Amino acid sequence: AQSVTQLGSHVSVSEGALVLLRCNYSSSVPPYLFWYVQYPNQGLQLLLKYTSAATLVKGINGFEAEFKKSETSFHLTKPSAHMSDAAEYFCAVTLNTNAGKSTFGDGTTLTVKP
Amino acid sequence: ETGVTQSPTHLIKTRGQQVTLRCSSQSGHNTVSWYQQALGQGPQFIFQYYREEENGRGNFPPRFSGLQFPNYSSELNVNALELDDSALYLCASNPTVGGGYTFGSGTRLTVV
């Protein structure tokens, strides 16, 4: 079985500041990991995914995440926050290539202050 | 046609009733997954269909059922609605079981 814990249900940063959203996973086998963004009243959009290749994964909109097996973490970062980054972010894990059977965390709401 | 379209966008039903939610996937997307997202929580996997056959199921009772059709559309049916079924229901599709999935905007179901 697998699980995901997102530390911090709400994160607030100033525009231009570093964004750091935390995700820790639990998995009995090497996982595939994903970050999604959800804007109000919309579905989920894939930001990036880790599928056992490079541990530092670059995604869309300037986001990146680093897979750290020793820490069982997959934290999402962005060097400089934009107002348009305000949304809810979800980390997800799956045990194989079938991303359609993912286990999601409870999400982190990112607020960006002007 | 591009994108994943879900209908209706909002729905109010009474406890004990039955509901059918619909999803129209992109042409060639043979795999569709359905998720339930309760308020303030992440999506929970309900089930997946691949080429019109169920291909895995999450921890949901049998009153949650689905269908997938040859025209890349699918349905989620829920019988004997309970108040806790109130949630955003998302479908996501992909040409194969692997790779990245495209999510629809969801159907907001309220059970009263």
GROMACS .gro file of N, CA and C in nm, chain A residues 36 38 41-44 46 49 90 97-102 104-106, chain B residues 33 35 37 40 42-43 45 48 55-56 90 97-99 101 103-105:
model
  108
   36TYR      N    1   0.027   1.787  -0.891
   36TYR     CA    2  -0.081   1.845  -0.970
   36TYR      C    3  -0.119   1.980  -0.910
   38GLN      N    4  -0.455   2.254  -0.890
   38GLN     CA    5  -0.600   2.267  -0.912
   38GLN      C    6  -0.643   2.409  -0.883
   41ASN      N    7  -1.279   2.539  -0.901
   41ASN     CA    8  -1.382   2.488  -0.992
   41ASN      C    9  -1.323   2.428  -1.120
   42GLN      N   10  -1.202   2.377  -1.110
   42GLN     CA   11  -1.141   2.313  -1.226
   42GLN      C   12  -1.086   2.177  -1.187
   43GLY      N   13  -1.051   2.099  -1.286
   43GLY     CA   14  -0.987   1.970  -1.262
   43GLY      C   15  -0.840   1.987  -1.229
   44LEU      N   16  -0.769   1.877  -1.226
   44LEU     CA   17  -0.627   1.879  -1.191
   44LEU      C   18  -0.540   1.887  -1.317
   46LEU      N   19  -0.143   1.834  -1.447
   46LEU     CA   20  -0.015   1.775  -1.410
   46LEU      C   21   0.096   1.879  -1.421
   49LYS      N   22   0.628   1.492  -1.301
   49LYS     CA   23   0.622   1.354  -1.254
   49LYS      C   24   0.762   1.295  -1.242
   90PHE      N   25  -0.151   1.930  -0.520
   90PHE     CA   26  -0.164   1.793  -0.471
   90PHE      C   27  -0.044   1.710  -0.512
   97THR      N   28   0.334   0.227  -1.346
   97THR     CA   29   0.318   0.332  -1.445
   97THR      C   30   0.174   0.379  -1.459
   98ASN      N   31   0.081   0.313  -1.390
   98ASN     CA   32  -0.060   0.346  -1.405
   98ASN      C   33  -0.096   0.465  -1.318
   99ALA      N   34  -0.073   0.583  -1.372
   99ALA     CA   35  -0.102   0.704  -1.296
   99ALA      C   36  -0.250   0.724  -1.274
  100GLY      N   37  -0.332   0.646  -1.343
  100GLY     CA   38  -0.475   0.657  -1.324
  100GLY      C   39  -0.526   0.595  -1.197
  101LYS      N   40  -0.437   0.529  -1.122
  101LYS     CA   41  -0.473   0.468  -0.994
  101LYS      C   42  -0.393   0.532  -0.882
  102SER      N   43  -0.379   0.660  -0.886
  102SER     CA   44  -0.293   0.729  -0.790
  102SER      C   45  -0.359   0.749  -0.655
  104PHE      N   46  -0.364   1.025  -0.359
  104PHE     CA   47  -0.336   1.168  -0.345
  104PHE      C   48  -0.323   1.209  -0.198
  105GLY      N   49  -0.243   1.313  -0.177
  105GLY     CA   50  -0.243   1.379  -0.047
  105GLY      C   51  -0.364   1.471  -0.035
  106ASP      N   52  -0.378   1.534   0.080
  106ASP     CA   53  -0.494   1.619   0.106
  106ASP      C   54  -0.479   1.760   0.051
  147SER      N   55  -1.028   0.697  -1.562
  147SER     CA   56  -1.033   0.677  -1.418
  147SER      C   57  -1.130   0.777  -1.358
  149TYR      N   58  -1.251   0.963  -0.989
  149TYR     CA   59  -1.210   0.998  -0.855
  149TYR      C   60  -1.321   1.073  -0.783
  151GLN      N   61  -1.362   1.360  -0.486
  151GLN     CA   62  -1.287   1.458  -0.407
  151GLN      C   63  -1.382   1.528  -0.311
  154GLY      N   64  -1.207   1.979   0.088
  154GLY     CA   65  -1.089   1.989   0.171
  154GLY      C   66  -0.998   1.868   0.169
  156GLY      N   67  -0.796   1.544  -0.084
  156GLY     CA   68  -0.747   1.508  -0.216
  156GLY      C   69  -0.838   1.408  -0.283
  157PRO      N   70  -0.825   1.392  -0.414
  157PRO     CA   71  -0.907   1.295  -0.485
  157PRO      C   72  -0.881   1.153  -0.436
  159PHE      N   73  -0.934   0.750  -0.551
  159PHE     CA   74  -0.957   0.664  -0.667
  159PHE      C   75  -1.079   0.576  -0.647
  162GLN      N   76  -1.115   0.232  -1.245
  162GLN     CA   77  -1.059   0.262  -1.376
  162GLN      C   78  -1.118   0.165  -1.479
  169ASN      N   79  -1.069  -0.207  -1.471
  169ASN     CA   80  -0.926  -0.235  -1.460
  169ASN      C   81  -0.873  -0.189  -1.324
  170GLY      N   82  -0.944  -0.222  -1.219
  170GLY     CA   83  -0.900  -0.183  -1.086
  170GLY      C   84  -1.005  -0.097  -1.018
  204LEU      N   85  -1.439   1.356  -1.037
  204LEU     CA   86  -1.348   1.386  -1.147
  204LEU      C   87  -1.326   1.263  -1.233
  211VAL      N   88  -0.275   0.292  -2.011
  211VAL     CA   89  -0.279   0.296  -1.865
  211VAL      C   90  -0.161   0.375  -1.810
  212GLY      N   91  -0.052   0.386  -1.883
  212GLY     CA   92   0.062   0.462  -1.835
  212GLY      C   93   0.056   0.605  -1.881
  213GLY      N   94   0.154   0.682  -1.841
  213GLY     CA   95   0.163   0.819  -1.889
  213GLY      C   96   0.078   0.916  -1.810
  215TYR      N   97  -0.236   1.172  -1.730
  215TYR     CA   98  -0.380   1.173  -1.749
  215TYR      C   99  -0.431   1.316  -1.763
  217PHE      N  100  -0.744   1.553  -1.686
  217PHE     CA  101  -0.860   1.558  -1.598
  217PHE      C  102  -0.967   1.650  -1.654
  218GLY      N  103  -1.092   1.612  -1.630
  218GLY     CA  104  -1.203   1.702  -1.655
  218GLY      C  105  -1.220   1.798  -1.539
  219SER      N  106  -1.313   1.893  -1.554
  219SER     CA  107  -1.335   1.993  -1.450
  219SER      C  108  -1.425   1.943  -1.337
   0.00000   0.00000   0.00000
